[in-house]
Coordinates of C-alpha atoms and ligand atoms in Angstrom, one line a residue:
X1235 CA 22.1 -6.9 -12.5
X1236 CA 19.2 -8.6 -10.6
X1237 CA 16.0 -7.4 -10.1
X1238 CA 16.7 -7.8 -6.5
X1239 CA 20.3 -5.6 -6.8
X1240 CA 18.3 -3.1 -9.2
X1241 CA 16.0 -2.1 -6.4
X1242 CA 18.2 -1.8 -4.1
X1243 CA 20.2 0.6 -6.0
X1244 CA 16.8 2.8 -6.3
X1245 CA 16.1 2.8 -2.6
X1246 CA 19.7 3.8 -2.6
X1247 CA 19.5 6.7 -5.6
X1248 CA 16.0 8.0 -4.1
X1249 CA 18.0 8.8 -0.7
X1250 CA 20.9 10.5 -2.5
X1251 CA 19.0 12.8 -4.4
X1252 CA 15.9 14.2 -2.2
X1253 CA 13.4 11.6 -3.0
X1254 CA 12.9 9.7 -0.5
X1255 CA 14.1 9.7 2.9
X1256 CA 13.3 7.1 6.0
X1257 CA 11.0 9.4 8.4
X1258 CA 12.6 10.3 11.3
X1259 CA 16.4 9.3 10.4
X1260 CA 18.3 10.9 12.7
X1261 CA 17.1 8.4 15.9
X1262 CA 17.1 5.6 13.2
X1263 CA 13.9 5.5 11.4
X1264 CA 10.5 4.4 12.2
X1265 CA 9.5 1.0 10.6
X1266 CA 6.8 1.4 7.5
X1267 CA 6.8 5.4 7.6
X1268 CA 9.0 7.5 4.9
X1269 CA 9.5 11.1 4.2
X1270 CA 9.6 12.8 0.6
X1271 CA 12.2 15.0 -0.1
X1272 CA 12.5 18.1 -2.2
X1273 CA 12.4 16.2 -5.6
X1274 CA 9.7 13.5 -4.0
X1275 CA 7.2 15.9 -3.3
X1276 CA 7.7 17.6 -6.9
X1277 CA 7.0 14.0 -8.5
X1278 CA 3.9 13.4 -5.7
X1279 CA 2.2 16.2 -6.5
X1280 CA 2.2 15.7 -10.4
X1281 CA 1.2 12.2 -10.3
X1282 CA -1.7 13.9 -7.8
X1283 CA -2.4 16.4 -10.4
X1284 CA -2.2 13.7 -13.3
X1285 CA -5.1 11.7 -11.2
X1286 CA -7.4 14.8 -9.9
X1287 CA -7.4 16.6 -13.1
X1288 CA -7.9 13.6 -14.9
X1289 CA -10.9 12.8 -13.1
X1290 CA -12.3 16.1 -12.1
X1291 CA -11.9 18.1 -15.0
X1292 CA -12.1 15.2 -17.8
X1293 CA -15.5 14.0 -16.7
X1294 CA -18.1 16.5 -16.1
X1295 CA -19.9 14.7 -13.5
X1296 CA -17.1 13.8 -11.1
X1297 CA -16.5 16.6 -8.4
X1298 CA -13.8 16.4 -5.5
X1299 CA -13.6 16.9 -1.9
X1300 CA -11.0 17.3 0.8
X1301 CA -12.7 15.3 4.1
X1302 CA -11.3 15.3 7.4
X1303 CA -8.8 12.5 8.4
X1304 CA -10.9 12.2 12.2
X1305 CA -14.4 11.1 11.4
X1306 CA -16.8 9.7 13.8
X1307 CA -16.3 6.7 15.2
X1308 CA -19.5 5.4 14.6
X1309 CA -18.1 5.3 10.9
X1310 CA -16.2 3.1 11.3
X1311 CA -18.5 0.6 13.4
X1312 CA -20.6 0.9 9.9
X1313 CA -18.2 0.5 7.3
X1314 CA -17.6 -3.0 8.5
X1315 CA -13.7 -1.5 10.0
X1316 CA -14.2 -2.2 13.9
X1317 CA -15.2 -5.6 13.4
X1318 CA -14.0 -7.0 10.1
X1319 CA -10.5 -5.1 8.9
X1320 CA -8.3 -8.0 10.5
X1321 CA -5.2 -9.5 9.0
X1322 CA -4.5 -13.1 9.7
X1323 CA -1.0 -13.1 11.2
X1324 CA 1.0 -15.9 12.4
X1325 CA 4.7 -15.7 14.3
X1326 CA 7.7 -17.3 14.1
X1327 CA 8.5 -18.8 17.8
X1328 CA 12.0 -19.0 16.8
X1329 CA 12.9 -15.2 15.5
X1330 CA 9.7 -14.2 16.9
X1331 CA 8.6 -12.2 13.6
X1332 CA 5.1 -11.9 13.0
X1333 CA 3.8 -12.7 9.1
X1334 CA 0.3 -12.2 7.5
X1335 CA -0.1 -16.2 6.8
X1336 CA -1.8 -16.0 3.8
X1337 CA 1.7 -13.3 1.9
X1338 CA 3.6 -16.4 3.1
X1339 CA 1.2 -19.0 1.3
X1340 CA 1.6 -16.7 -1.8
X1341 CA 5.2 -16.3 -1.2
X1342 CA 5.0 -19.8 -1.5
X1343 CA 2.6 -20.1 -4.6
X1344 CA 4.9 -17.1 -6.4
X1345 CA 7.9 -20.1 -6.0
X1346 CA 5.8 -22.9 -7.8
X1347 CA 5.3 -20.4 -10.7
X1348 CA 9.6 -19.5 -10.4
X1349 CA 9.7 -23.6 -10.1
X1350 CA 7.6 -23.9 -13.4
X1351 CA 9.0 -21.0 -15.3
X1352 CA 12.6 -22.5 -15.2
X1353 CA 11.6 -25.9 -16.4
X1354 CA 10.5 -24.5 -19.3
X1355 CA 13.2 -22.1 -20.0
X1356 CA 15.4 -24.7 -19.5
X1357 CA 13.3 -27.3 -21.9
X1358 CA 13.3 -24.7 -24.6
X1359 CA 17.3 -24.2 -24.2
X1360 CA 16.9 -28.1 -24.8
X1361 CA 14.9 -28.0 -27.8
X1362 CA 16.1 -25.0 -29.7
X1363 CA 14.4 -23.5 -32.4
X1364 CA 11.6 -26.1 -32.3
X1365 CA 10.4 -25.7 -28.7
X1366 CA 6.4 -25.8 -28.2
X1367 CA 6.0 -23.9 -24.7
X1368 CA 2.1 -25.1 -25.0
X1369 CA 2.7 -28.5 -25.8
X1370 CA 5.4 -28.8 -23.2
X1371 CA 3.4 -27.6 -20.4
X1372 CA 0.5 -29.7 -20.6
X1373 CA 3.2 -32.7 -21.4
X1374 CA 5.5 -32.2 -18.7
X1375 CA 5.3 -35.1 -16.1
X1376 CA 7.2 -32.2 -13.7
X1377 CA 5.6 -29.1 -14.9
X1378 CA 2.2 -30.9 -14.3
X1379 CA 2.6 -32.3 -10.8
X1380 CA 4.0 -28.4 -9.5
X1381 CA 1.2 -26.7 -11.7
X1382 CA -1.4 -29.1 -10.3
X1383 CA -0.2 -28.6 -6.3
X1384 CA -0.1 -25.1 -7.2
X1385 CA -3.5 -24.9 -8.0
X1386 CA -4.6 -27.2 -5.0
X1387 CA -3.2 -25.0 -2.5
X1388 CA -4.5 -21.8 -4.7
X1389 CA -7.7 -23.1 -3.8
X1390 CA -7.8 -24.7 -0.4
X1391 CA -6.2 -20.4 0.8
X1392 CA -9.4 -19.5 -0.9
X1393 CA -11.9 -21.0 1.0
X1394 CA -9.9 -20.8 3.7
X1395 CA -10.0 -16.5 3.2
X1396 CA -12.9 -16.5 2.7
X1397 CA -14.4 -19.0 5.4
X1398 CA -12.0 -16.9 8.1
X1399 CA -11.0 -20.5 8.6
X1400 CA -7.7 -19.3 10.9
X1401 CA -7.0 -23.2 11.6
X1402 CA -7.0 -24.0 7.9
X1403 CA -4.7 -21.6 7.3
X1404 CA -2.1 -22.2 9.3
X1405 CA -2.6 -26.2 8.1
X1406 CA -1.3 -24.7 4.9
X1407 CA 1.8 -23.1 6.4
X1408 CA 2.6 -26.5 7.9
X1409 CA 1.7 -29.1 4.8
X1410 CA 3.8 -26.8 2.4
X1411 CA 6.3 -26.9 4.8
X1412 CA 7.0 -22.9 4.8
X1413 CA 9.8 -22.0 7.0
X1414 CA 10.6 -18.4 8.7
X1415 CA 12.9 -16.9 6.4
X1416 CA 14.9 -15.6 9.2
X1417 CA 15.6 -18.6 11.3
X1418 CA 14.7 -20.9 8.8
X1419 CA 12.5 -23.0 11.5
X1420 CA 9.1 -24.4 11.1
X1421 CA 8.5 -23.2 14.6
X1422 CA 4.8 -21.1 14.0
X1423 CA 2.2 -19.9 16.5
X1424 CA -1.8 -20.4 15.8
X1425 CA -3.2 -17.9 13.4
X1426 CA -4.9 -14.7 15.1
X1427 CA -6.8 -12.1 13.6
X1428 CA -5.3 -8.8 14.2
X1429 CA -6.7 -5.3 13.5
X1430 CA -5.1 -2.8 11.2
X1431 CA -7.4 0.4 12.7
X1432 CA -4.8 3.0 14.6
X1433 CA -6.6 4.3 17.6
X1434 CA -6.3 8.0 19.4
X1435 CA -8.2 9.8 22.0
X1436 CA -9.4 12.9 21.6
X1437 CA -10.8 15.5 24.7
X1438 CA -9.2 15.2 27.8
X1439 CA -8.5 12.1 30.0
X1440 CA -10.9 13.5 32.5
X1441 CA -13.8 14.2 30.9
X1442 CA -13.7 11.2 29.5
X1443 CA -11.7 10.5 26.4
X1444 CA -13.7 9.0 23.2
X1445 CA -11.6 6.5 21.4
X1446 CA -11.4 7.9 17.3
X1447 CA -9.5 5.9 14.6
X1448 CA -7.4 7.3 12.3
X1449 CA -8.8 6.6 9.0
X1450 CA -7.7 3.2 6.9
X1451 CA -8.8 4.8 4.1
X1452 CA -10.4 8.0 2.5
X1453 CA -13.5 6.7 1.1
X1454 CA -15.9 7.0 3.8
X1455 CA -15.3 11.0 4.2
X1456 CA -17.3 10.6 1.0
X1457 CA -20.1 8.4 1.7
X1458 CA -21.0 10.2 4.8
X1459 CA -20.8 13.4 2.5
X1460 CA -23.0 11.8 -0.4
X1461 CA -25.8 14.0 0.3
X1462 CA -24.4 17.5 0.7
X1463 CA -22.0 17.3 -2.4
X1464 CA -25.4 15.7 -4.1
X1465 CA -27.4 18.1 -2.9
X1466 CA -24.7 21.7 -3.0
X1467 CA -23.7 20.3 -6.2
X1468 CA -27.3 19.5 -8.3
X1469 CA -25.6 16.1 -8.9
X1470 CA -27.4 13.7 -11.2
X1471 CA -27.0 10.1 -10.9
X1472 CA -24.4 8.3 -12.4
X1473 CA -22.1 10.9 -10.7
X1474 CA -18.3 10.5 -8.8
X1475 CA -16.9 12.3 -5.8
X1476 CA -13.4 12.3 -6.2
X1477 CA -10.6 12.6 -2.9
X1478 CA -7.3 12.5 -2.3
X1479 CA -5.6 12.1 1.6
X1480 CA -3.6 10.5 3.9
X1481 CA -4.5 7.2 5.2
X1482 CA -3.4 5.3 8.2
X1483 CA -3.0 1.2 8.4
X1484 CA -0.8 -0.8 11.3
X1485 CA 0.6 -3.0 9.0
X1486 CA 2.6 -6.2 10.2
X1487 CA 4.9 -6.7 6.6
X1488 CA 6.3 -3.8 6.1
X1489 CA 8.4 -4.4 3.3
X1490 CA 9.4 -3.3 0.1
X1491 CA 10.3 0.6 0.8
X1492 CA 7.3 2.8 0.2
X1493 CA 5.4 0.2 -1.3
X1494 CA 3.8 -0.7 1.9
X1495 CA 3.6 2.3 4.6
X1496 CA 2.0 2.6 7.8
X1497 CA 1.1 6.2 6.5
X1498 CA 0.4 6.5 3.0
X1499 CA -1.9 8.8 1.0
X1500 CA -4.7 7.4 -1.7
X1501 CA -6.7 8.8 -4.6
X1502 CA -9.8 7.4 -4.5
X1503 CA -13.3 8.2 -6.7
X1504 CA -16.5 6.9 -5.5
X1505 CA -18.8 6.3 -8.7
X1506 CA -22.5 6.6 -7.2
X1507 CA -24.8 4.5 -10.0
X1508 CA -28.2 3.0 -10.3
X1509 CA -28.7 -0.1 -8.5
X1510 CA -27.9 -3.3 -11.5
X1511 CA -25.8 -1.0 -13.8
X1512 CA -22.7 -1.3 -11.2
X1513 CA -21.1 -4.1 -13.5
X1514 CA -21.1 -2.2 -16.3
X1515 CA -19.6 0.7 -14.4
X1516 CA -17.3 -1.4 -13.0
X1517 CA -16.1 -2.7 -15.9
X1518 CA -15.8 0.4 -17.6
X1519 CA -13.4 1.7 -14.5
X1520 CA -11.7 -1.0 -14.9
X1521 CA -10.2 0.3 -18.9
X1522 CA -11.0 3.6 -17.7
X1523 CA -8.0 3.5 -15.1
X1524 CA -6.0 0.8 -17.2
X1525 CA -5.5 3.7 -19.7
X1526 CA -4.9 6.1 -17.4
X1527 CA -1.7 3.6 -16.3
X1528 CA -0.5 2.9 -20.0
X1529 CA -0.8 6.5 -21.3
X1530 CA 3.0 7.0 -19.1
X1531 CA 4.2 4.7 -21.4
X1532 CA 5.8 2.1 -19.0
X1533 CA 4.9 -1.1 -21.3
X1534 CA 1.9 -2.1 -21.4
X1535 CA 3.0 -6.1 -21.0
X1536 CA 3.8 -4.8 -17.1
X1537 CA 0.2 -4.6 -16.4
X1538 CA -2.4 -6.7 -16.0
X1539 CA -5.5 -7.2 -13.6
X1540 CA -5.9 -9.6 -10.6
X1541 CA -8.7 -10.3 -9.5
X1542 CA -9.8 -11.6 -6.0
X1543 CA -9.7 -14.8 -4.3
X1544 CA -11.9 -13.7 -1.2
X1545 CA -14.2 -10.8 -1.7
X1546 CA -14.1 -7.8 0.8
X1547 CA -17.5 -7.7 3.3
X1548 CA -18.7 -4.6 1.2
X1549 CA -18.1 -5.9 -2.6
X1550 CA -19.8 -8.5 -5.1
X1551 CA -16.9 -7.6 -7.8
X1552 CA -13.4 -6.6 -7.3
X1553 CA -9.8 -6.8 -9.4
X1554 CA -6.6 -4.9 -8.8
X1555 CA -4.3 -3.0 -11.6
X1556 CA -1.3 -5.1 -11.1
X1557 CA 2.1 -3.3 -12.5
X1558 CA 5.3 -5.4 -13.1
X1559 CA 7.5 -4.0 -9.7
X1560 CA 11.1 -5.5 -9.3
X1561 CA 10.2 -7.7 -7.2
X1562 CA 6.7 -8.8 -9.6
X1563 CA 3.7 -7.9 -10.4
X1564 CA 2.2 -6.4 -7.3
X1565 CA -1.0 -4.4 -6.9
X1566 CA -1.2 -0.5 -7.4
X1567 CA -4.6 0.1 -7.7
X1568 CA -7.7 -1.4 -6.6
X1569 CA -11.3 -1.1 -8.3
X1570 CA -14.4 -2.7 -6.6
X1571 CA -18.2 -2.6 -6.7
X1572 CA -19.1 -1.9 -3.8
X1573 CA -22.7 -2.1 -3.8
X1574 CA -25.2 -0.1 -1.4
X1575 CA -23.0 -1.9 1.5
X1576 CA -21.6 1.6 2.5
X1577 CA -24.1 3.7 1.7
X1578 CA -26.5 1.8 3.4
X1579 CA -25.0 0.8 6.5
X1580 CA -24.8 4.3 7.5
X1581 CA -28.4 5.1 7.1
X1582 CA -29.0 2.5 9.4
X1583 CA -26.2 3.3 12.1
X1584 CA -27.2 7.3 11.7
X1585 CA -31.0 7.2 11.2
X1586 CA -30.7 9.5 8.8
X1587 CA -32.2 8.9 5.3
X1588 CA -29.4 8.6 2.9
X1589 CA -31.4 7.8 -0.7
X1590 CA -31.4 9.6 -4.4
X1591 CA -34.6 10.0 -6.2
X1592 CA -34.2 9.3 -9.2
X1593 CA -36.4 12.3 -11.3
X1594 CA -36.3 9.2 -14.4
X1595 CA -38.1 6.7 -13.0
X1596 CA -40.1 8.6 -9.9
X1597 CA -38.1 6.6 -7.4
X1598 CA -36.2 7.0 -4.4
X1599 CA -33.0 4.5 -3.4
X1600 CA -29.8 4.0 -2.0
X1601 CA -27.3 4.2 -5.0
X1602 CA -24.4 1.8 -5.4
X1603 CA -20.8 2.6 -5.5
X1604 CA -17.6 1.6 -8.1
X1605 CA -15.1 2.5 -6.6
X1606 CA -11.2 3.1 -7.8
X1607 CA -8.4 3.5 -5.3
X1608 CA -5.2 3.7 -5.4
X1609 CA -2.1 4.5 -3.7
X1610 CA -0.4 7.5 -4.3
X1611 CA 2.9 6.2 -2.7
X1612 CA 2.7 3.2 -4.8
X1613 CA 2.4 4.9 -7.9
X1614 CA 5.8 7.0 -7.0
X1615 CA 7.1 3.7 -6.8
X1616 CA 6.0 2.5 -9.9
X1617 CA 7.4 5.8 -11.8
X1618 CA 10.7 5.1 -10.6
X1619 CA 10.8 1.6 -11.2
X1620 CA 10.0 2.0 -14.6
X1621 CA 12.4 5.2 -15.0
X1622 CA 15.5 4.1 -13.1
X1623 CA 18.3 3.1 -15.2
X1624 CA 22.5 2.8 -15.5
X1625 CA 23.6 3.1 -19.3
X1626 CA 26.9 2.8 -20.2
X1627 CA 27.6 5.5 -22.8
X1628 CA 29.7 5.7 -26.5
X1629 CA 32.3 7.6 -24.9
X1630 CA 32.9 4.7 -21.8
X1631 CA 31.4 6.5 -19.1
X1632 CA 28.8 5.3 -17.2
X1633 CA 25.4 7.6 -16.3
X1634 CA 22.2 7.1 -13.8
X1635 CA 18.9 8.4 -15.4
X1636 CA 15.9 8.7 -14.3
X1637 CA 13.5 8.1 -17.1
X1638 CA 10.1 9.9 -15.8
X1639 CA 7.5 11.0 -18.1
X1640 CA 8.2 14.6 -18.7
X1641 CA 4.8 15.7 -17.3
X1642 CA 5.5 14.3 -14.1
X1643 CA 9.4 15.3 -13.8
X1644 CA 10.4 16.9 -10.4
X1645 CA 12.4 19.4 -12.4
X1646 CA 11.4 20.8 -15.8
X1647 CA 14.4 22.1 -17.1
X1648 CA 18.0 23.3 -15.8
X1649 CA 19.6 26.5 -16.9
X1650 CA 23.4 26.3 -16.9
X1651 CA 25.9 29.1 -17.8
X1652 CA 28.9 27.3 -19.6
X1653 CA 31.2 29.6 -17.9
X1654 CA 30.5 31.9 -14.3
X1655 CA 32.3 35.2 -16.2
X1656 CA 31.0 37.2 -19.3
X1657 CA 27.6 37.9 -18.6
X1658 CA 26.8 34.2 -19.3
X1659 CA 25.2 33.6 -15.5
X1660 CA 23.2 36.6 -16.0
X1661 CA 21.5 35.6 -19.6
X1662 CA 21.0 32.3 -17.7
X1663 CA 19.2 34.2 -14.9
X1664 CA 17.4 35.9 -17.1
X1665 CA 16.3 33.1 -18.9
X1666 CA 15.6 31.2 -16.0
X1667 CA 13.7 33.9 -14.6
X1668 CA 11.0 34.1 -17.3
X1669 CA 10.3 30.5 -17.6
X1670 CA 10.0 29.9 -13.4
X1671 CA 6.4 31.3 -13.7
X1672 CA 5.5 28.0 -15.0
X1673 CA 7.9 25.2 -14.6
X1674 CA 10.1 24.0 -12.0
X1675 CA 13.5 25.2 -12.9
X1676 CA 17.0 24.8 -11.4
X1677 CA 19.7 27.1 -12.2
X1678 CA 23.2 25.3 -12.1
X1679 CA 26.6 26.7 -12.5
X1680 CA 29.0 24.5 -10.2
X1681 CA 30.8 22.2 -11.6
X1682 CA 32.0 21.0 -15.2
X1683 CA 29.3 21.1 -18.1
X1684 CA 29.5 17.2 -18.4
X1685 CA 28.9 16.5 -14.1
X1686 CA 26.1 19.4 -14.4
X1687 CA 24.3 16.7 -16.9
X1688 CA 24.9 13.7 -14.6
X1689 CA 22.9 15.5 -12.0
X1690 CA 20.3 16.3 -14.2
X1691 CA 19.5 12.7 -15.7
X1692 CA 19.8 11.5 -12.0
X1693 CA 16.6 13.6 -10.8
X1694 CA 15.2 13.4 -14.7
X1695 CA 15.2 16.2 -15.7
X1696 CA 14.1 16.5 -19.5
X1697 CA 16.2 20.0 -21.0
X1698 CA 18.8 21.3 -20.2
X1699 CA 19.5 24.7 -21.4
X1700 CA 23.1 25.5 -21.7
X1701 CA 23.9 29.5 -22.6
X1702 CA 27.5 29.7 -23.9
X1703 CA 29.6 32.7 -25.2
X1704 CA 27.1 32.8 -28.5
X1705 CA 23.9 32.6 -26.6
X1706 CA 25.4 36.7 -26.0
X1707 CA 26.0 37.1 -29.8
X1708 CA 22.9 35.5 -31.6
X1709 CA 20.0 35.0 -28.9
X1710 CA 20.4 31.0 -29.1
X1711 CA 21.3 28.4 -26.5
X1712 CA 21.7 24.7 -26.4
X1713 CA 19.1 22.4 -25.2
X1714 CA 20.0 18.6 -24.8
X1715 CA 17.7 15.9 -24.3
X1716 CA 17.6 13.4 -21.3
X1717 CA 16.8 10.5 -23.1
X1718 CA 18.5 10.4 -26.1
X1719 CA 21.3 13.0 -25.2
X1720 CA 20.7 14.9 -28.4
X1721 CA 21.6 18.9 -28.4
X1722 CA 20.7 21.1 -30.8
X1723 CA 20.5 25.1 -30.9
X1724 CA 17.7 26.7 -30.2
X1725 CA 16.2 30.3 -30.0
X1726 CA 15.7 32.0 -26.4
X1727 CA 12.1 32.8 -27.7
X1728 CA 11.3 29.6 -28.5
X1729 CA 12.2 27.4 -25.4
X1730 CA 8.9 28.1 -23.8
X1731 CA 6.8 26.3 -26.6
X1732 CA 9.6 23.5 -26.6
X1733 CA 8.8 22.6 -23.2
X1734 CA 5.3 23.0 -23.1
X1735 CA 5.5 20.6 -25.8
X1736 CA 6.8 17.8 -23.8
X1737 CA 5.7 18.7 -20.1
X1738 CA 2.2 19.6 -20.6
X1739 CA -0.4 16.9 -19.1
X1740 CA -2.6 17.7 -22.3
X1741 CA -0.1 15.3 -24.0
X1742 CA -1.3 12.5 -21.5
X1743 CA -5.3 13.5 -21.5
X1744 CA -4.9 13.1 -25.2
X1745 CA -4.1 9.3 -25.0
X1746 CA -7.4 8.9 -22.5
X1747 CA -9.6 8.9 -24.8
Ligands
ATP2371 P1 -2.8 -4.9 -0.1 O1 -3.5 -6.1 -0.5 O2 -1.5 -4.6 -0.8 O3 -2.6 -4.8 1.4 P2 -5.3 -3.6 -0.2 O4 -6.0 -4.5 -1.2 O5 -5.5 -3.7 1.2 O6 -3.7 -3.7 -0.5 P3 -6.9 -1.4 -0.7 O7 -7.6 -1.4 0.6 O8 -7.6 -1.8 -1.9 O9 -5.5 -2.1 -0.6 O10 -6.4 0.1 -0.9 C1 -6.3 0.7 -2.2 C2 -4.9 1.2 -2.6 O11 -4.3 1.8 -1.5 C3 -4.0 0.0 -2.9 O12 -4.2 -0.4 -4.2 C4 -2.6 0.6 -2.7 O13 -2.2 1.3 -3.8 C5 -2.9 1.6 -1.6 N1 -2.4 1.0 -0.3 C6 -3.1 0.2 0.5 N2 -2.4 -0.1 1.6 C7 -1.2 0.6 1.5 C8 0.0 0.7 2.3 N3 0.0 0.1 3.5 N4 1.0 1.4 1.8 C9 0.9 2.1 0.7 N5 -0.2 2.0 -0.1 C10 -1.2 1.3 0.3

């Protein structure tokens, strides 16, 4: 199976069971936006708790807020958002779709490194046992000439980022002769800038209506809030305010499934520091939040760090947590160092004095900022990825499992009667009843033991807890495992401690360490 098919077949199995559903399906969907169903929300709000508890309660000075989605719109005019949170998009005369230029110049570089890649999987086919991939890529007549255009046009949508050189650009597009891959055509517009803010009005039309955005992202409910959670809170420099929220962004390449949304939500943490200790910070975030990734236990070869070609206007350092997606290494999270940019610009655009004095040195200033941001949506994404998988099993049959970390399973367990007759679905109520106080559970009784399973593995479930006819007799049931299908007999009494075992997030703090 490809990577391509594989992800398809997840879009597919997130539908079926309550993941994931396109938003507003019955007139056809709405392009970018997605719905979470009854299991989806389950997994989103662990991997929410996973982050918040992580940050808020593992780190004594990190406290968290809930700021409105509406803000001012003079926020925005000082974050640097009205005026500078464009994409460059260019369209396709022929098929008239619209792309961000510079995804189709790394489209383009992601095929020199496919280009590469096979030559030397194919050279080391060649060589056998002696192949020297080192010595064959900087030998290669081939590999060289593709690595070495790679690298020019790596460099040339550099500078042209970060000049805003639009023209440049789209001089790319045309010498690497990128076509529209819809009608194939060379056929491209100029390059525009194009805004990604999401404008509303709010009062009436006749009183005159004040244009408000809907926030890009949650950080700036927590700049313009430095003070009071500083001040409320008796917070001493270095010290994080921590949010989760919805965020808003009209993207033009919506692609992927939820990987890219035009509503999405984000966990972000603002790390307020002295001014010339932000690199330090920053680059303890950075294995700070690469933990936090590995601890799941998706491989720790799928991640590595990217950082950037062209700088946003508010940071002097920034690098994304890349994790390996079907279709590649893609970002999930991003961590920048922000400076005072934020911080600053609104004690300018407010006129109010936004500064820390620092009772250390006897000074007052304008902290900077580390931040870490990432996407709640893409994270889902990443779960699955990593947990979706078809076995084929010893007996022939084929089975769909979902492989999630126990701590972040939708469903903790399932309690299934073998039979509906001899007081077996009452014992499983029973049972079911006690442990509901603190796990998701699903009681189950349609259906043959074996399809009861199936379902189970295809949501992820970890246990499940069968009662049969000597449950009645000696207080015992059978628990199997999802992963390795293992059942064994276990006491009534003692299934509480089993799960807590495997589902408790202390398991996962552990490993942060
Ligand atoms: P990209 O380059 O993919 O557009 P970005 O660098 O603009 O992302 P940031 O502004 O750094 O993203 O936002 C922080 C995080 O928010 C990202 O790492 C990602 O996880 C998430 N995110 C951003 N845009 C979207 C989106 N349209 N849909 C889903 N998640 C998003």
């Amino acid at each position: 199976m490809t990577q391509e098919e594989l992800f398809k077949k997840l879009v597919a199995h997130c539908k079926e069971y309550g993941f994931i559903f396109p938003s507003s399906e019955i007139y056809d969907g709405l392009s970018a936006v997605y719905d979470y169903g009854q299991m989806g929300v389950e997994l989103k709000n662990n991997i929410k708790k996973y982050w918040w508890d992580s940050m808020t309660r593992l780190h004594d000075n990190i406290v968290g807020i809930d700021a409105a989605i509406f803000m001012h719109p003079r926020t925005w005019e000082a974050s640097g958002h009205v005026g500078a949170f464009n994409d460059p998009l260019i369209d396709n005369r022929d098929s008239k779709k619209r792309y961000r230029a510079d995804v189709l110049i790394e489209d383009w570089l992601a095929k020199q490194d496919e280009k590469i890649a096979k030559e030397v999987e194919k050279a080391r086919k060649r060589f056998g046992e002696s192949f020297d991939e080192e010595k064959f890529r900087a030998t290669s007549p081939r590999v060289a000439e593709t690595a070495a255009r790679r690298d020019a046009v790596h460099q040339r949508m550099a500078d042209a980022l970060n000049a805003n050189d639009l023209e440049a650009l789209r001089q790319i597009i045309i010498d690497c002769e990128i076509a529209c891959p819809i009608s194939g055509t060379r056929n491209w517009t100029e390059v525009r800038q194009f805004n990604l803010m999401f404008e509303t009005k709010v009062g009436s039309v006749a009183e005159g209506a004040n244009t408000i955005y809907l926030r890009p992202e949650t950080a700036q409910g927590i700049f313009v809030n430095f003070l009071n959670v500083q001040k409320t809170g008796r917070m001493k420099l270095p010290f994080g305010i921590a949010q989760i929220g919805k965020a808003f962004r009209n993207e033009i390449v919506a692609r992927q499934f939820i990987f890219r949304m035009r509503e999405f939500e984000q966990m972000e943490m603002q790390f307020f520091v002295r001014p010339g200790e932000e690199m330090m910070w920053w680059n303890k975030w950075k294995e700070t939040r690469m933990s936090w990734h590995r601890a799941l236990g998706f491989g720790d070869d799928n991640y590595r760090f990217h950082d950037h070609e062209k700088l946003a206007h508010y940071a002097n350092a920034a690098t994304d947590v890349e994790y390996n997606f079907p279709f590649g290494f893609k970002e999930v999270e991003g961590i920048h160092s922000r400076t005072d940019f934020d911080l600053g610009n609104h004690q300018k655009f407010s006129g109010r004095k936004i500064q820390y004095f620092d009772p250390e040195t006897g000074e007052s200033y304008v902290p900077y900022v580390v931040e870490t941001s990432i996407g709640v949506d893409r994270m889902v994404l990443q779960v699955l990825s990593a947990a979706f998988a078809e076995e084929k099993l010893d007996n022939g049959e084929e089975r769909t499992v979902l492989r999630i970390p126990a701590q972040l399973a939708p469903v903790k367990a399932a309690v299934l009667p073998l039979v509906k007759k001899d007081g077996l679905p009452e014992l499983a109520h029973r049972i079911k009843n006690e442990l509901k106080f603190d796990y998701n559970i699903q009681y189950d009784e349609k259906d043959s033991i074996g399809k009861r399973y199936r379902r189970q593995d295809a949501i992820g479930t970890p246990f499940c807890i069968t009662v049969d006819h000597q449950s009645l007799e000696d207080g015992t049931v059978t628990v199997r495992l999802r992963d390795t299908m293992e059942q064994s007999r276990v006491a009534i009494d003692a299934l509480h401690g089993l799960i807590e075992s495997k589902v408790s997030m202390r398991s996962l703090f552990d490993k942060l360490k």
